[in-house]
Each structure stands twice: as structure tokens, then as C-alpha cells.
Coordinates of C-alpha atoms in Angstrom, one line a residue:
M1 CA 110.1 116.9 124.3
T2 CA 108.0 118.5 121.6
A3 CA 108.1 117.5 117.9
P4 CA 110.0 119.9 115.6
A5 CA 108.0 122.4 113.7
P6 CA 106.9 121.3 110.2
N7 CA 109.1 124.0 108.5
R8 CA 112.1 122.9 110.5
R9 CA 111.5 119.2 109.6
S10 CA 111.1 120.1 106.0
A11 CA 114.2 122.2 105.9
R12 CA 116.2 119.3 107.5
F13 CA 114.8 116.9 105.0
F14 CA 115.7 119.1 102.0
I15 CA 119.2 119.8 103.4
G16 CA 119.8 116.1 103.9
F17 CA 118.4 115.3 100.4
L18 CA 120.7 118.0 98.9
A19 CA 123.7 116.6 100.8
V20 CA 123.0 113.0 99.5
A21 CA 122.4 114.3 95.9
L22 CA 125.7 116.2 96.0
L23 CA 127.6 113.2 97.4
V24 CA 126.2 110.9 94.7
A25 CA 126.9 113.4 91.9
G26 CA 130.3 114.6 93.1
V27 CA 131.8 111.4 94.5
L28 CA 130.0 108.3 93.2
S29 CA 129.8 109.5 89.6
Y30 CA 133.6 108.7 89.3
L31 CA 132.7 105.0 89.8
A32 CA 130.3 105.0 86.8
S33 CA 131.5 103.4 83.6
P34 CA 133.1 105.9 81.2
D35 CA 131.8 103.8 78.3
P36 CA 128.2 103.0 79.0
D37 CA 126.6 100.3 76.8
G38 CA 122.9 100.4 75.9
L39 CA 122.0 102.8 73.2
D40 CA 125.5 103.2 71.8
T41 CA 125.8 99.5 71.4
V42 CA 122.4 99.1 69.7
A43 CA 123.1 102.1 67.4
L44 CA 126.4 100.5 66.3
D45 CA 125.0 97.0 65.6
G46 CA 125.9 96.1 62.0
C47 CA 128.9 98.4 61.8
Q48 CA 132.6 98.4 62.5
V49 CA 134.5 101.4 63.6
V50 CA 137.6 101.9 61.3
E51 CA 140.3 104.4 62.2
T52 CA 141.4 106.6 59.3
D53 CA 143.7 109.6 59.1
A54 CA 140.6 111.8 59.2
G55 CA 139.3 110.1 62.4
E56 CA 136.9 107.3 63.0
H57 CA 134.7 106.0 60.2
L58 CA 131.8 103.6 60.4
D59 CA 131.8 100.7 57.9
G60 CA 128.7 98.6 57.4
T61 CA 125.0 99.4 57.9
C62 CA 123.9 100.7 61.2
I63 CA 121.7 103.6 62.4
A64 CA 124.8 105.4 63.9
Q65 CA 125.9 106.3 60.3
N66 CA 123.2 108.9 60.3
A67 CA 124.1 110.4 63.6
G68 CA 125.6 113.8 64.0
E69 CA 126.6 116.1 66.8
H70 CA 123.7 117.6 68.8
A71 CA 123.1 121.3 69.3
F72 CA 124.7 121.3 72.7
A73 CA 127.8 119.3 71.8
A74 CA 130.0 122.4 72.4
S75 CA 128.3 123.4 75.6
P76 CA 130.3 123.6 78.9
L77 CA 128.8 120.5 80.3
A78 CA 128.7 118.3 77.2
D79 CA 129.6 114.6 77.7
Y80 CA 129.1 114.9 81.5
A81 CA 132.3 116.8 81.9
V82 CA 133.2 120.5 82.4
G83 CA 134.6 121.8 79.2
G84 CA 135.1 118.3 77.9
S85 CA 138.0 117.7 80.3
D86 CA 138.5 114.2 81.6
G87 CA 138.2 114.0 85.4
T88 CA 135.6 116.6 85.8
V89 CA 132.6 114.3 85.9
G90 CA 132.0 114.9 89.6
L91 CA 132.1 118.7 89.2
A92 CA 129.7 118.5 86.2
G93 CA 127.4 116.4 88.4
V94 CA 127.5 118.9 91.3
I95 CA 126.8 121.8 88.9
G96 CA 123.8 119.8 87.5
V97 CA 122.4 119.2 91.0
L98 CA 122.8 122.8 92.0
V99 CA 121.2 124.1 88.8
T100 CA 118.3 121.6 89.2
V101 CA 117.8 122.7 92.8
V102 CA 117.7 126.4 91.9
V103 CA 115.3 125.9 89.0
A104 CA 113.0 123.6 91.0
G105 CA 113.1 125.9 94.0
A106 CA 112.2 128.9 91.9
L107 CA 109.4 127.0 90.2
F108 CA 108.1 125.8 93.6
Q109 CA 108.2 129.4 95.0
V110 CA 106.2 130.7 92.0
L111 CA 103.6 128.0 92.3
R112 CA 103.4 128.4 96.1
K113 CA 102.7 132.2 95.7
R114 CA 99.9 131.6 93.3
G115 CA 98.0 129.5 95.8
G116 CA 95.2 127.1 95.3
P117 CA 91.4 127.4 95.2
G118 CA 91.1 127.0 99.0
D119 CA 94.0 129.4 99.8
E120 CA 92.8 132.4 101.8
R121 CA 94.9 135.6 101.4

């Protein structure tokens, strides 16, 4: 039995990699915490969140008082959800994986066509 051709092995590897990435993004993402700690917790140190008629207000002294919405807050995939809808985390993950694969694939194709110093064409 002969070994598979390098292109065929590469294609199988990338298809397997894509399948695992889509599985993680589309299925396992639902198991992630909806309220991650870390940076948010540190930014809120020294403050209390107070509910008012106008919404949440921070009382105290913390760095989160200076925070505002970022430029992409109204984008379709903001907050790891499609259109801000709850329950679309997996779909947002799948879209992110596919966009990343397309952009990386296009970049690799452009770089491959340029060739290197030892490339004879």
C-alpha cells in the first residue's frame, strides 16, 4: 500500500481541522460561561452596580466608570451572538470560524503565488 500524496494528506488534515473547529465553535461554545470573570471583575473593583430607572449606574471608584461602548457594539456579531440574540452563540462561533478560514485561505493563496527566492517559475 502506498502513502497518500502530500496534497491529499494536507487536504484531509485541513478538513479534519475545520470540522473540529466548527464543532468547538458551534456546539461546545454553549457550555462556556455567559458571565466570564477576569477583566470585567478587575474593571469593577471598587464599584457597586446600582439599578436606577435609567438603567445600571456604577457607584464608587473603579476604572469601569470611564468605559463606553466600542465602535462595533452595534455590529451583527457583537457580544458573541448574532444580532445580540440569546442562544445564537454557536452560530456566531461558526460564522467566525468560516470567516477566519476564508480570510486565512485567501491570504495563503496570495502568499503562495508570490513564491519565495528559490521558487522557479
